[in-house]
PDB file of C-alpha atoms and ligand atoms in Angstrom:
ATOM      1  CA  MET A 539      -1.242   8.660 -26.638  1.00 52.00           C
ATOM      2  CA  ALA A 540      -3.488   5.427 -26.122  1.00 60.00           C
ATOM      3  CA  GLY A 541      -1.996   3.533 -23.308  1.00 89.00           C
ATOM      4  CA  VAL A 542      -2.833   1.413 -20.331  1.00 95.00           C
ATOM      5  CA  THR A 543      -4.626   2.385 -17.205  1.00 96.00           C
ATOM      6  CA  LYS A 544      -3.774   0.078 -14.314  1.00 97.00           C
ATOM      7  CA  VAL A 545      -6.844  -0.180 -11.247  1.00 98.00           C
ATOM      8  CA  VAL A 546      -5.699  -2.255  -8.199  1.00 98.00           C
ATOM      9  CA  VAL A 547      -8.670  -4.195  -6.275  1.00 98.00           C
ATOM     10  CA  LEU A 548      -8.388  -4.998  -2.862  1.00 98.00           C
ATOM     11  CA  PHE A 549      -9.849  -8.023  -1.798  1.00 98.00           C
ATOM     12  CA  SER A 550      -9.810 -10.605   1.293  1.00 98.00           C
ATOM     13  CA  GLY A 551     -12.492 -13.138   0.404  1.00 98.00           C
ATOM     14  CA  LYS A 552     -14.430 -15.340  -2.316  1.00 98.00           C
ATOM     15  CA  GLY A 553     -13.724 -12.099  -5.228  1.00 98.00           C
ATOM     16  CA  SER A 554     -17.406 -12.159  -6.842  1.00 98.00           C
ATOM     17  CA  ASN A 555     -16.758  -8.574  -6.920  1.00 98.00           C
ATOM     18  CA  LEU A 556     -13.387  -8.428  -8.404  1.00 98.00           C
ATOM     19  CA  GLU A 557     -14.657 -10.781 -11.043  1.00 98.00           C
ATOM     20  CA  ALA A 558     -17.221  -8.820 -11.991  1.00 98.00           C
ATOM     21  CA  LEU A 559     -14.536  -6.009 -12.273  1.00 98.00           C
ATOM     22  CA  ILE A 560     -12.267  -8.754 -14.414  1.00 98.00           C
ATOM     23  CA  GLU A 561     -15.179  -9.136 -16.841  1.00 98.00           C
ATOM     24  CA  ARG A 562     -16.373  -5.322 -17.405  1.00 98.00           C
ATOM     25  CA  LEU A 563     -12.994  -4.083 -17.761  1.00 98.00           C
ATOM     26  CA  HIS A 564      -9.858  -6.377 -17.918  1.00 98.00           C
ATOM     27  CA  GLY A 565      -8.684  -5.711 -21.539  1.00 97.00           C
ATOM     28  CA  LYS A 566     -11.255  -3.531 -22.241  1.00 95.00           C
ATOM     29  CA  ARG A 567     -11.008   0.149 -23.244  1.00 94.00           C
ATOM     30  CA  VAL A 568     -12.326   3.569 -21.850  1.00 92.00           C
ATOM     31  CA  GLY A 569     -11.671   6.388 -23.526  1.00 87.00           C
ATOM     32  CA  GLU A 570      -8.223   5.553 -25.344  1.00 89.00           C
ATOM     33  CA  ASP A 571      -6.886   3.261 -22.727  1.00 93.00           C
ATOM     34  CA  GLU A 572      -6.498  -0.440 -22.079  1.00 96.00           C
ATOM     35  CA  ILE A 573      -7.619  -1.431 -18.627  1.00 97.00           C
ATOM     36  CA  ARG A 574      -5.588  -3.521 -16.483  1.00 98.00           C
ATOM     37  CA  ILE A 575      -7.153  -4.828 -13.472  1.00 98.00           C
ATOM     38  CA  VAL A 576      -4.458  -5.505 -10.525  1.00 98.00           C
ATOM     39  CA  PRO A 577      -6.213  -7.933  -8.078  1.00 98.00           C
ATOM     40  CA  ILE A 578      -4.115  -7.769  -4.332  1.00 98.00           C
ATOM     41  CA  THR A 579      -5.169  -9.367  -1.587  1.00 98.00           C
ATOM     42  CA  ASN A 580      -4.205  -9.962   2.327  1.00 98.00           C
ATOM     43  CA  ARG A 581      -5.330 -13.311   2.390  1.00 98.00           C
ATOM     44  CA  PRO A 582      -3.055 -16.052   0.721  1.00 98.00           C
ATOM     45  CA  ASP A 583      -6.251 -18.133   0.792  1.00 98.00           C
ATOM     46  CA  ALA A 584      -8.776 -16.161  -0.961  1.00 98.00           C
ATOM     47  CA  GLY A 585     -10.946 -17.306  -3.062  1.00 98.00           C
ATOM     48  CA  GLY A 586     -10.694 -14.766  -5.386  1.00 98.00           C
ATOM     49  CA  ILE A 587      -6.894 -15.594  -6.548  1.00 98.00           C
ATOM     50  CA  GLU A 588      -8.271 -18.821  -8.192  1.00 98.00           C
ATOM     51  CA  ARG A 589     -11.344 -17.117  -9.988  1.00 98.00           C
ATOM     52  CA  ALA A 590      -8.701 -14.012 -10.847  1.00 98.00           C
ATOM     53  CA  ARG A 591      -6.124 -16.990 -12.149  1.00 98.00           C
ATOM     54  CA  ARG A 592      -9.303 -18.134 -14.149  1.00 98.00           C
ATOM     55  CA  HIS A 593      -8.776 -15.089 -15.934  1.00 98.00           C
ATOM     56  CA  GLY A 594      -4.859 -15.130 -16.253  1.00 98.00           C
ATOM     57  CA  ILE A 595      -4.232 -12.659 -13.904  1.00 98.00           C
ATOM     58  CA  GLU A 596      -2.620 -13.458 -11.244  1.00 98.00           C
ATOM     59  CA  SER A 597      -2.615 -11.700  -7.590  1.00 98.00           C
ATOM     60  CA  VAL A 598      -0.297  -9.823  -5.827  1.00 98.00           C
ATOM     61  CA  VAL A 599      -0.834 -11.283  -1.971  1.00 98.00           C
ATOM     62  CA  VAL A 600       0.905  -9.118   0.641  1.00 98.00           C
ATOM     63  CA  ASP A 601      -0.248 -11.766   4.107  1.00 98.00           C
ATOM     64  CA  HIS A 602      -0.928  -9.400   6.841  1.00 98.00           C
ATOM     65  CA  THR A 603      -0.262 -12.132   9.479  1.00 98.00           C
ATOM     66  CA  LEU A 604       3.271 -11.695   8.197  1.00 98.00           C
ATOM     67  CA  PHE A 605       3.386  -7.963   9.924  1.00 98.00           C
ATOM     68  CA  GLU A 606       3.676  -6.546  13.632  1.00 97.00           C
ATOM     69  CA  SER A 607       1.414  -3.963  13.247  1.00 98.00           C
ATOM     70  CA  ARG A 608      -1.380  -2.737  10.876  1.00 97.00           C
ATOM     71  CA  GLU A 609       0.491   0.039  10.462  1.00 98.00           C
ATOM     72  CA  ALA A 610       3.623  -2.129   9.037  1.00 98.00           C
ATOM     73  CA  PHE A 611       1.167  -4.347   6.939  1.00 98.00           C
ATOM     74  CA  ASP A 612      -0.542  -0.617   5.509  1.00 98.00           C
ATOM     75  CA  ALA A 613       3.126   0.777   4.890  1.00 98.00           C
ATOM     76  CA  ALA A 614       3.700  -2.759   3.011  1.00 98.00           C
ATOM     77  CA  LEU A 615       0.602  -2.412   1.059  1.00 98.00           C
ATOM     78  CA  VAL A 616       0.955   1.074  -0.061  1.00 98.00           C
ATOM     79  CA  GLN A 617       4.309   0.107  -1.321  1.00 98.00           C
ATOM     80  CA  ALA A 618       2.775  -2.703  -3.464  1.00 98.00           C
ATOM     81  CA  ILE A 619      -0.468  -0.760  -4.258  1.00 98.00           C
ATOM     82  CA  GLU A 620       2.566   2.371  -5.444  1.00 98.00           C
ATOM     83  CA  ARG A 621       4.461   0.064  -7.781  1.00 98.00           C
ATOM     84  CA  HIS A 622       1.565  -0.458 -10.184  1.00 97.00           C
ATOM     85  CA  ASP A 623       0.993   3.745  -9.999  1.00 97.00           C
ATOM     86  CA  PRO A 624      -3.219   2.715 -10.477  1.00 97.00           C
ATOM     87  CA  ALA A 625      -5.732   5.246 -11.753  1.00 97.00           C
ATOM     88  CA  LEU A 626      -7.575   4.162  -9.112  1.00 98.00           C
ATOM     89  CA  VAL A 627      -7.861   2.302  -6.352  1.00 98.00           C
ATOM     90  CA  VAL A 628     -11.176  -0.112  -5.077  1.00 98.00           C
ATOM     91  CA  MET A 629     -11.785  -1.936  -2.056  1.00 98.00           C
ATOM     92  CA  ALA A 630     -14.285  -4.898  -3.120  1.00 98.00           C
ATOM     93  CA  GLY A 631     -14.716  -6.967  -0.165  1.00 98.00           C
ATOM     94  CA  PHE A 632     -11.169  -6.357   1.658  1.00 98.00           C
ATOM     95  CA  MET A 633     -11.842  -6.461   5.343  1.00 96.00           C
ATOM     96  CA  ARG A 634      -9.418  -4.835   6.692  1.00 96.00           C
ATOM     97  CA  ILE A 635      -9.524  -1.675   9.147  1.00 94.00           C
ATOM     98  CA  LEU A 636      -6.809   1.020   7.749  1.00 96.00           C
ATOM     99  CA  THR A 637      -4.720   3.163   9.719  1.00 97.00           C
ATOM    100  CA  PRO A 638      -3.829   6.769   8.173  1.00 97.00           C
ATOM    101  CA  VAL A 639      -0.763   4.947   6.627  1.00 98.00           C
ATOM    102  CA  PHE A 640      -2.676   3.753   4.196  1.00 98.00           C
ATOM    103  CA  THR A 641      -5.716   6.908   4.228  1.00 97.00           C
ATOM    104  CA  SER A 642      -3.404  10.052   3.929  1.00 97.00           C
ATOM    105  CA  ARG A 643      -1.515   8.064   0.790  1.00 98.00           C
ATOM    106  CA  ILE A 644      -4.350   6.322  -1.194  1.00 98.00           C
ATOM    107  CA  ASP A 645      -7.150   7.591  -2.720  1.00 97.00           C
ATOM    108  CA  ALA A 646      -9.571   4.882  -2.644  1.00 98.00           C
ATOM    109  CA  ILE A 647     -12.964   3.724  -3.319  1.00 98.00           C
ATOM    110  CA  ASN A 648     -15.029   1.221  -1.240  1.00 98.00           C
ATOM    111  CA  LEU A 649     -17.944  -0.939  -1.599  1.00 98.00           C
ATOM    112  CA  HIS A 650     -20.449  -1.576   1.460  1.00 98.00           C
ATOM    113  CA  PRO A 651     -23.667  -3.784   1.136  1.00 98.00           C
ATOM    114  CA  SER A 652     -25.666  -1.516   3.020  1.00 98.00           C
ATOM    115  CA  LEU A 653     -27.815   2.171   2.334  1.00 98.00           C
ATOM    116  CA  LEU A 654     -24.850   4.112   3.753  1.00 98.00           C
ATOM    117  CA  PRO A 655     -25.180   5.798   6.683  1.00 98.00           C
ATOM    118  CA  LEU A 656     -26.923   3.054   7.887  1.00 98.00           C
ATOM    119  CA  PHE A 657     -25.600  -0.175   9.162  1.00 98.00           C
ATOM    120  CA  LYS A 658     -22.141   0.538   9.102  1.00 98.00           C
ATOM    121  CA  GLY A 659     -19.180  -2.087   9.131  1.00 96.00           C
ATOM    122  CA  ALA A 660     -19.869  -5.904   9.222  1.00 95.00           C
ATOM    123  CA  ASP A 661     -22.999  -8.108   8.752  1.00 97.00           C
ATOM    124  CA  ALA A 662     -24.313  -4.843   7.071  1.00 98.00           C
ATOM    125  CA  ILE A 663     -26.703  -7.212   4.938  1.00 98.00           C
ATOM    126  CA  ARG A 664     -28.068  -9.198   8.090  1.00 98.00           C
ATOM    127  CA  LYS A 665     -28.710  -6.035   9.709  1.00 98.00           C
ATOM    128  CA  SER A 666     -30.347  -3.846   7.182  1.00 98.00           C
ATOM    129  CA  PHE A 667     -32.465  -7.533   6.597  1.00 98.00           C
ATOM    130  CA  GLU A 668     -33.579  -7.433   9.988  1.00 97.00           C
ATOM    131  CA  SER A 669     -34.499  -3.899  10.519  1.00 97.00           C
ATOM    132  CA  GLY A 670     -37.630  -3.818   9.509  1.00 95.00           C
ATOM    133  CA  MET A 671     -37.250  -1.321   6.547  1.00 97.00           C
ATOM    134  CA  LYS A 672     -38.756  -2.030   3.359  1.00 98.00           C
ATOM    135  CA  VAL A 673     -35.732  -1.503   1.374  1.00 98.00           C
ATOM    136  CA  GLY A 674     -31.990  -2.426   1.466  1.00 98.00           C
ATOM    137  CA  GLY A 675     -28.945  -1.608  -1.054  1.00 98.00           C
ATOM    138  CA  VAL A 676     -25.246  -0.732  -1.365  1.00 98.00           C
ATOM    139  CA  THR A 677     -23.323   2.251  -1.566  1.00 98.00           C
ATOM    140  CA  VAL A 678     -19.758   3.200  -3.437  1.00 98.00           C
ATOM    141  CA  HIS A 679     -17.818   5.443  -0.797  1.00 98.00           C
ATOM    142  CA  ARG A 680     -14.697   7.413  -0.976  1.00 98.00           C
ATOM    143  CA  VAL A 681     -12.216   6.193   1.900  1.00 98.00           C
ATOM    144  CA  THR A 682     -11.683   7.911   4.622  1.00 97.00           C
ATOM    145  CA  ARG A 683     -10.065   7.597   8.242  1.00 95.00           C
ATOM    146  CA  GLU A 684     -12.753   7.051   9.353  1.00 96.00           C
ATOM    147  CA  LEU A 685     -14.927   3.535   8.549  1.00 96.00           C
ATOM    148  CA  ASP A 686     -17.843   3.607   5.970  1.00 97.00           C
ATOM    149  CA  SER A 687     -18.211   7.112   6.233  1.00 97.00           C
ATOM    150  CA  GLY A 688     -16.399   9.092   3.230  1.00 98.00           C
ATOM    151  CA  GLU A 689     -18.135  10.869   0.517  1.00 98.00           C
ATOM    152  CA  ILE A 690     -20.910   8.396  -1.269  1.00 98.00           C
ATOM    153  CA  LEU A 691     -20.315   7.936  -5.414  1.00 98.00           C
ATOM    154  CA  ALA A 692     -23.029   5.693  -6.236  1.00 98.00           C
ATOM    155  CA  GLN A 693     -25.939   3.869  -4.317  1.00 98.00           C
ATOM    156  CA  ALA A 694     -28.529   1.772  -5.249  1.00 98.00           C
ATOM    157  CA  CYS A 695     -31.815  -0.100  -3.474  1.00 98.00           C
ATOM    158  CA  VAL A 696     -32.941  -3.403  -3.119  1.00 98.00           C
ATOM    159  CA  PRO A 697     -36.506  -4.119  -1.999  1.00 98.00           C
ATOM    160  CA  ILE A 698     -37.432  -6.687   1.355  1.00 98.00           C
ATOM    161  CA  ASP A 699     -39.715  -8.498   0.232  1.00 97.00           C
ATOM    162  CA  ALA A 700     -42.593 -10.150   2.769  1.00 96.00           C
ATOM    163  CA  ASN A 701     -41.785 -13.554   2.045  1.00 96.00           C
ATOM    164  CA  ASP A 702     -37.446 -12.623   1.513  1.00 97.00           C
ATOM    165  CA  THR A 703     -35.297 -14.630   3.685  1.00 98.00           C
ATOM    166  CA  LEU A 704     -31.857 -13.306   4.536  1.00 98.00           C
ATOM    167  CA  GLU A 705     -30.156 -15.781   1.877  1.00 98.00           C
ATOM    168  CA  SER A 706     -32.544 -14.389  -1.567  1.00 98.00           C
ATOM    169  CA  PHE A 707     -32.089 -11.081  -0.207  1.00 98.00           C
ATOM    170  CA  THR A 708     -28.385 -11.456   0.235  1.00 98.00           C
ATOM    171  CA  LYS A 709     -28.144 -13.143  -3.530  1.00 98.00           C
ATOM    172  CA  ARG A 710     -30.127  -9.804  -4.755  1.00 98.00           C
ATOM    173  CA  VAL A 711     -27.651  -7.087  -2.942  1.00 98.00           C
ATOM    174  CA  GLN A 712     -24.495  -9.281  -4.411  1.00 98.00           C
ATOM    175  CA  ALA A 713     -26.068  -9.140  -7.880  1.00 98.00           C
ATOM    176  CA  LEU A 714     -26.696  -5.670  -7.387  1.00 98.00           C
ATOM    177  CA  GLU A 715     -23.124  -5.126  -6.451  1.00 98.00           C
ATOM    178  CA  HIS A 716     -21.760  -6.629  -9.160  1.00 98.00           C
ATOM    179  CA  ARG A 717     -23.844  -3.696 -11.285  1.00 98.00           C
ATOM    180  CA  LEU A 718     -23.084  -1.027  -9.516  1.00 98.00           C
ATOM    181  CA  LEU A 719     -19.285  -1.364  -8.248  1.00 98.00           C
ATOM    182  CA  PRO A 720     -18.134  -1.941 -12.277  1.00 98.00           C
ATOM    183  CA  GLU A 721     -20.523   1.025 -13.412  1.00 98.00           C
ATOM    184  CA  THR A 722     -19.096   3.480 -10.940  1.00 98.00           C
ATOM    185  CA  VAL A 723     -15.412   2.202 -11.556  1.00 98.00           C
ATOM    186  CA  VAL A 724     -16.220   3.098 -15.238  1.00 97.00           C
ATOM    187  CA  ALA A 725     -17.903   6.369 -14.345  1.00 97.00           C
ATOM    188  CA  LEU A 726     -15.060   7.508 -12.555  1.00 97.00           C
ATOM    189  CA  LEU A 727     -12.516   6.603 -15.053  1.00 96.00           C
ATOM    190  CA  LYS A 728     -14.432   8.583 -17.711  1.00 94.00           C
ATOM    191  CA  GLU A 729     -13.970  11.566 -15.682  1.00 94.00           C
ATOM    192  CA  ARG A 730     -10.192  10.735 -15.562  1.00 90.00           C
ATOM    193  CA  ALA A 731      -9.974  10.394 -18.963  1.00 87.00           C
ATOM    194  CA  ALA A 732     -11.799  13.158 -19.510  1.00 86.00           C
ATOM    195  CA  GLY A 733      -9.627  15.656 -17.558  1.00 79.00           C
TER     196      GLY A 733
HETATM  197  C1  GRF B 863     -19.266  -7.863  -0.171  1.00 97.82           C
HETATM  198  O1  GRF B 863     -20.975  -7.848  -0.181  1.00 97.82           O
HETATM  199  C2  GRF B 863     -18.884  -6.980  -0.016  1.00 97.82           C
HETATM  200  O2  GRF B 863     -19.917  -5.493  -0.199  1.00 97.82           O
HETATM  201  C3  GRF B 863     -18.566  -6.678   1.548  1.00 97.82           C
HETATM  202  O3  GRF B 863     -17.802  -8.238   1.257  1.00 97.82           O
HETATM  203  C4  GRF B 863     -18.230  -8.906   0.369  1.00 97.82           C
HETATM  204  C5  GRF B 863     -17.229  -9.433  -0.961  1.00 97.82           C
HETATM  205  O4  GRF B 863     -17.870 -10.317  -1.595  1.00 97.82           O
HETATM  206  N1  GRF B 863     -17.470  -5.611   2.116  1.00 97.82           N
HETATM  207  P1  GRF B 863     -16.466 -10.901  -2.709  1.00 97.82           P
HETATM  208  O5  GRF B 863     -15.665 -10.915  -1.567  1.00 97.82           O
HETATM  209  O6  GRF B 863     -16.858  -9.955  -3.703  1.00 97.82           O
HETATM  210  O7  GRF B 863     -17.594 -11.898  -3.172  1.00 97.82           O
END
């Protein structure tokens, strides 16, 4: 029977990838089901909240500053996610180191702006730009206890041109992210729908 499939998107910042997912998926059908994007953020001032609101979607805020420990925050985050019983949990610019309280309960995927396993962690776009390599890229991978180390689900390259600046390169990496992440989410939802 046609129903609703929820996709939780975790974000901390300006939310351009959240918006790319909303534009590509929210209210649309994958298989028989209609997709609903549920944005959850750890920051009450995240720019993505306003972006989602422009599409008529209210975000859930679980403010990490209100918790005494990472584990306590993760427990509250897990509860907020499970309340929606999502088919998929996507981290799109969610800037938190997660504890086993999260990774032992939630199967999530993450977007990272480099060709993993190269340039794990923060500042990956600048690190790949300054590496001397001729290409950078984007990776979508499964979330595990080890930062940026889970199974790679999708990857694509961005050439680094001789006359590129960090800014021009960053723009192309983000444009690629806005394409690769929704494509990967659709493929995973189709896989799931096919059973
Ligand atoms: C993206 O480049 C993502 O790969 C990284 O953080 C950035 C978030 O951008 N982890 P936005 O908030 O989706 O615009």
